[in-house]
Amino acid sequence: MTDTGPRTLPGDLTGHALIDRIVRVDHAGEYGAMRIYDGQLAVLGNKSEAGAAIEKMRDQEREHLDWFEAAVPRYRARPTVLHPLWHVGGFVLGAATAALGPRAAMACTVAVEEVIDEHYAKQTRQLGDTEPELVAKIEQFRAEELEHRDTGLAHEAEQAPAYPVLRAAVKGACRFAIFLSERV
Ligand SMILES: [Fe+2]
Ligand SMILES: [Fe+2]
């Protein structure tokens, strides 16, 4: 057996159903990520060192979003109907964490990017050798999300108030958002 092609389990999605799901959830996720940073910037502004770093990450999420925005029609994916929820939910998550201070804002980024790293790694495994352009973009974005996580750690995310609780809560929220956006 050669180690190429998508590795699937019985019941896993394949073919266009898989691509439809991947493009939908990633488009939703990149949109949500941008909104989180929008919310943080609304509270913290972009003048401080942390604010400038957040603005840089927000601009990168905008590039990720633009790529998936164009990918939705190109891969004939159905966009999520939950767009309005991510519009508000992302912003509120960003604003709420930033209201706790810049370290909590950075803790939010660390938690989000940890989930996204696993999420994108899983997708590249599922796609295997199919859809090389999509896989290349997911891998590029995954590397950039890991840079965001490192930016969060460099800005003392781990010293945020109640860091373990905050991190677990944000990770849980992200996983739930992914679950929903894959399906609806
Ligand atoms: Fe992103
Ligand atoms: Fe990111």
PDB file of C-alpha atoms in Angstrom, residues 32-167:
ATOM      1  CA  GLY A  32     -14.448  34.887  12.803  1.00  0.00           C
ATOM      2  CA  ALA A  33     -10.706  35.357  13.387  1.00  0.00           C
ATOM      3  CA  MET A  34     -10.769  38.760  11.725  1.00  0.00           C
ATOM      4  CA  ARG A  35     -13.774  39.759  13.837  1.00  0.00           C
ATOM      5  CA  ILE A  36     -12.030  38.686  17.059  1.00  0.00           C
ATOM      6  CA  TYR A  37      -9.149  41.028  16.262  1.00  0.00           C
ATOM      7  CA  ASP A  38     -11.603  43.778  15.239  1.00  0.00           C
ATOM      8  CA  GLY A  39     -13.181  43.453  18.677  1.00  0.00           C
ATOM      9  CA  GLN A  40      -9.811  43.570  20.407  1.00  0.00           C
ATOM     10  CA  LEU A  41      -8.728  46.638  18.431  1.00  0.00           C
ATOM     11  CA  ALA A  42     -12.015  48.387  19.282  1.00  0.00           C
ATOM     12  CA  VAL A  43     -11.069  48.064  22.962  1.00  0.00           C
ATOM     13  CA  LEU A  44      -7.278  48.344  22.920  1.00  0.00           C
ATOM     14  CA  GLY A  45      -6.634  50.533  19.879  1.00  0.00           C
ATOM     15  CA  ASN A  46      -3.559  50.061  17.729  1.00  0.00           C
ATOM     16  CA  LYS A  47      -1.212  52.499  19.457  1.00  0.00           C
ATOM     17  CA  SER A  48       0.297  50.214  22.084  1.00  0.00           C
ATOM     18  CA  GLU A  49       2.838  47.533  21.196  1.00  0.00           C
ATOM     19  CA  ALA A  50       0.191  44.840  21.748  1.00  0.00           C
ATOM     20  CA  GLY A  51      -2.333  46.811  19.696  1.00  0.00           C
ATOM     21  CA  ALA A  52       0.094  47.113  16.793  1.00  0.00           C
ATOM     22  CA  ALA A  53       0.759  43.353  16.926  1.00  0.00           C
ATOM     23  CA  ILE A  54      -2.984  42.660  16.961  1.00  0.00           C
ATOM     24  CA  GLU A  55      -3.509  44.932  13.960  1.00  0.00           C
ATOM     25  CA  LYS A  56      -0.807  43.059  12.041  1.00  0.00           C
ATOM     26  CA  MET A  57      -2.481  39.735  12.809  1.00  0.00           C
ATOM     27  CA  ARG A  58      -5.860  41.179  11.839  1.00  0.00           C
ATOM     28  CA  ASP A  59      -4.455  42.226   8.443  1.00  0.00           C
ATOM     29  CA  GLN A  60      -3.135  38.699   7.905  1.00  0.00           C
ATOM     30  CA  GLU A  61      -6.554  37.219   8.758  1.00  0.00           C
ATOM     31  CA  ARG A  62      -8.020  39.575   6.152  1.00  0.00           C
ATOM     32  CA  GLU A  63      -5.709  37.993   3.542  1.00  0.00           C
ATOM     33  CA  HIS A  64      -6.747  34.499   4.669  1.00  0.00           C
ATOM     34  CA  LEU A  65     -10.384  35.529   4.495  1.00  0.00           C
ATOM     35  CA  ASP A  66      -9.994  37.029   1.014  1.00  0.00           C
ATOM     36  CA  TRP A  67      -8.562  33.760  -0.278  1.00  0.00           C
ATOM     37  CA  PHE A  68     -11.409  31.671   1.160  1.00  0.00           C
ATOM     38  CA  GLU A  69     -13.978  34.249   0.040  1.00  0.00           C
ATOM     39  CA  ALA A  70     -12.862  33.622  -3.552  1.00  0.00           C
ATOM     40  CA  ALA A  71     -12.592  29.875  -2.901  1.00  0.00           C
ATOM     41  CA  VAL A  72     -16.280  29.509  -1.945  1.00  0.00           C
ATOM     42  CA  PRO A  73     -17.617  29.921  -5.513  1.00  0.00           C
ATOM     43  CA  ARG A  74     -14.517  28.401  -7.108  1.00  0.00           C
ATOM     44  CA  TYR A  75     -14.912  25.122  -5.180  1.00  0.00           C
ATOM     45  CA  ARG A  76     -18.708  25.335  -5.403  1.00  0.00           C
ATOM     46  CA  ALA A  77     -18.990  25.383  -1.624  1.00  0.00           C
ATOM     47  CA  ARG A  78     -22.108  26.447   0.221  1.00  0.00           C
ATOM     48  CA  PRO A  79     -21.242  29.287   2.615  1.00  0.00           C
ATOM     49  CA  THR A  80     -22.301  28.908   6.238  1.00  0.00           C
ATOM     50  CA  VAL A  81     -25.666  30.380   7.142  1.00  0.00           C
ATOM     51  CA  LEU A  82     -24.143  31.341  10.503  1.00  0.00           C
ATOM     52  CA  HIS A  83     -22.216  34.327   9.111  1.00  0.00           C
ATOM     53  CA  PRO A  84     -24.209  36.846  11.245  1.00  0.00           C
ATOM     54  CA  LEU A  85     -23.432  34.785  14.352  1.00  0.00           C
ATOM     55  CA  TRP A  86     -19.670  34.830  13.658  1.00  0.00           C
ATOM     56  CA  HIS A  87     -19.878  38.548  12.842  1.00  0.00           C
ATOM     57  CA  VAL A  88     -21.197  39.274  16.340  1.00  0.00           C
ATOM     58  CA  GLY A  89     -19.674  36.332  18.213  1.00  0.00           C
ATOM     59  CA  GLY A  90     -16.138  36.941  16.981  1.00  0.00           C
ATOM     60  CA  PHE A  91     -16.291  40.637  17.814  1.00  0.00           C
ATOM     61  CA  VAL A  92     -17.733  39.991  21.286  1.00  0.00           C
ATOM     62  CA  LEU A  93     -15.086  37.362  22.066  1.00  0.00           C
ATOM     63  CA  GLY A  94     -12.363  39.779  20.990  1.00  0.00           C
ATOM     64  CA  ALA A  95     -13.790  42.755  22.856  1.00  0.00           C
ATOM     65  CA  ALA A  96     -14.477  40.731  26.016  1.00  0.00           C
ATOM     66  CA  THR A  97     -10.971  39.275  26.207  1.00  0.00           C
ATOM     67  CA  ALA A  98      -9.405  42.670  25.453  1.00  0.00           C
ATOM     68  CA  ALA A  99     -11.511  44.220  28.230  1.00  0.00           C
ATOM     69  CA  LEU A 100      -9.646  41.900  30.623  1.00  0.00           C
ATOM     70  CA  GLY A 101      -6.382  43.413  29.377  1.00  0.00           C
ATOM     71  CA  PRO A 102      -3.810  42.925  26.613  1.00  0.00           C
ATOM     72  CA  ARG A 103      -2.511  39.658  28.125  1.00  0.00           C
ATOM     73  CA  ALA A 104      -6.016  38.172  28.083  1.00  0.00           C
ATOM     74  CA  ALA A 105      -6.435  39.336  24.473  1.00  0.00           C
ATOM     75  CA  MET A 106      -3.208  37.489  23.642  1.00  0.00           C
ATOM     76  CA  ALA A 107      -4.393  34.430  25.596  1.00  0.00           C
ATOM     77  CA  CYS A 108      -7.454  34.390  23.343  1.00  0.00           C
ATOM     78  CA  THR A 109      -5.166  34.329  20.296  1.00  0.00           C
ATOM     79  CA  VAL A 110      -3.061  31.487  21.732  1.00  0.00           C
ATOM     80  CA  ALA A 111      -6.179  29.406  22.432  1.00  0.00           C
ATOM     81  CA  VAL A 112      -7.758  30.091  19.033  1.00  0.00           C
ATOM     82  CA  GLU A 113      -4.582  29.339  17.093  1.00  0.00           C
ATOM     83  CA  GLU A 114      -3.939  26.109  18.990  1.00  0.00           C
ATOM     84  CA  VAL A 115      -7.340  24.881  17.852  1.00  0.00           C
ATOM     85  CA  ILE A 116      -6.844  26.147  14.286  1.00  0.00           C
ATOM     86  CA  ASP A 117      -3.439  24.465  14.051  1.00  0.00           C
ATOM     87  CA  GLU A 118      -5.016  21.067  14.843  1.00  0.00           C
ATOM     88  CA  HIS A 119      -7.980  21.841  12.605  1.00  0.00           C
ATOM     89  CA  TYR A 120      -5.846  22.722   9.558  1.00  0.00           C
ATOM     90  CA  ALA A 121      -3.501  19.772  10.145  1.00  0.00           C
ATOM     91  CA  LYS A 122      -6.501  17.433  10.162  1.00  0.00           C
ATOM     92  CA  GLN A 123      -7.775  18.898   6.892  1.00  0.00           C
ATOM     93  CA  THR A 124      -4.458  18.451   5.082  1.00  0.00           C
ATOM     94  CA  ARG A 125      -4.437  14.802   6.246  1.00  0.00           C
ATOM     95  CA  GLN A 126      -7.996  14.338   4.980  1.00  0.00           C
ATOM     96  CA  LEU A 127      -7.212  15.899   1.589  1.00  0.00           C
ATOM     97  CA  GLY A 128      -3.984  13.949   1.116  1.00  0.00           C
ATOM     98  CA  ASP A 129      -2.799  14.311  -2.467  1.00  0.00           C
ATOM     99  CA  THR A 130      -6.092  15.710  -3.722  1.00  0.00           C
ATOM    100  CA  GLU A 131      -6.589  19.474  -4.230  1.00  0.00           C
ATOM    101  CA  PRO A 132      -2.909  20.511  -4.045  1.00  0.00           C
ATOM    102  CA  GLU A 133      -3.678  24.247  -4.312  1.00  0.00           C
ATOM    103  CA  LEU A 134      -6.130  24.126  -1.419  1.00  0.00           C
ATOM    104  CA  VAL A 135      -3.708  22.050   0.650  1.00  0.00           C
ATOM    105  CA  ALA A 136      -0.853  24.501  -0.049  1.00  0.00           C
ATOM    106  CA  LYS A 137      -2.988  27.439   1.123  1.00  0.00           C
ATOM    107  CA  ILE A 138      -4.134  25.611   4.256  1.00  0.00           C
ATOM    108  CA  GLU A 139      -0.493  24.800   5.055  1.00  0.00           C
ATOM    109  CA  GLN A 140       0.585  28.410   4.447  1.00  0.00           C
ATOM    110  CA  PHE A 141      -2.202  29.730   6.657  1.00  0.00           C
ATOM    111  CA  ARG A 142      -1.468  27.136   9.333  1.00  0.00           C
ATOM    112  CA  ALA A 143       2.157  28.365   9.498  1.00  0.00           C
ATOM    113  CA  GLU A 144       0.910  31.951   9.848  1.00  0.00           C
ATOM    114  CA  GLU A 145      -1.571  30.957  12.574  1.00  0.00           C
ATOM    115  CA  LEU A 146       1.331  29.387  14.469  1.00  0.00           C
ATOM    116  CA  GLU A 147       3.168  32.718  14.189  1.00  0.00           C
ATOM    117  CA  HIS A 148       0.084  34.365  15.729  1.00  0.00           C
ATOM    118  CA  ARG A 149       0.183  31.862  18.591  1.00  0.00           C
ATOM    119  CA  ASP A 150       3.860  32.682  19.124  1.00  0.00           C
ATOM    120  CA  THR A 151       3.069  36.410  19.049  1.00  0.00           C
ATOM    121  CA  GLY A 152       0.482  35.777  21.775  1.00  0.00           C
ATOM    122  CA  LEU A 153       3.009  33.868  23.883  1.00  0.00           C
ATOM    123  CA  ALA A 154       5.636  36.585  23.347  1.00  0.00           C
ATOM    124  CA  HIS A 155       3.089  39.103  24.686  1.00  0.00           C
ATOM    125  CA  GLU A 156       2.754  37.203  27.966  1.00  0.00           C
ATOM    126  CA  ALA A 157      -0.520  35.423  27.210  1.00  0.00           C
ATOM    127  CA  GLU A 158       0.324  32.848  29.861  1.00  0.00           C
ATOM    128  CA  GLN A 159       0.372  35.581  32.522  1.00  0.00           C
ATOM    129  CA  ALA A 160      -3.225  36.589  31.752  1.00  0.00           C
ATOM    130  CA  PRO A 161      -5.644  36.404  34.693  1.00  0.00           C
ATOM    131  CA  ALA A 162      -7.080  32.873  35.037  1.00  0.00           C
ATOM    132  CA  TYR A 163      -5.112  31.778  31.959  1.00  0.00           C
ATOM    133  CA  PRO A 164      -5.974  28.037  32.157  1.00  0.00           C
ATOM    134  CA  VAL A 165      -9.699  28.762  32.484  1.00  0.00           C
ATOM    135  CA  LEU A 166      -9.662  31.436  29.789  1.00  0.00           C
ATOM    136  CA  ARG A 167      -7.691  29.241  27.403  1.00  0.00           C
TER     137      ARG A 167
END
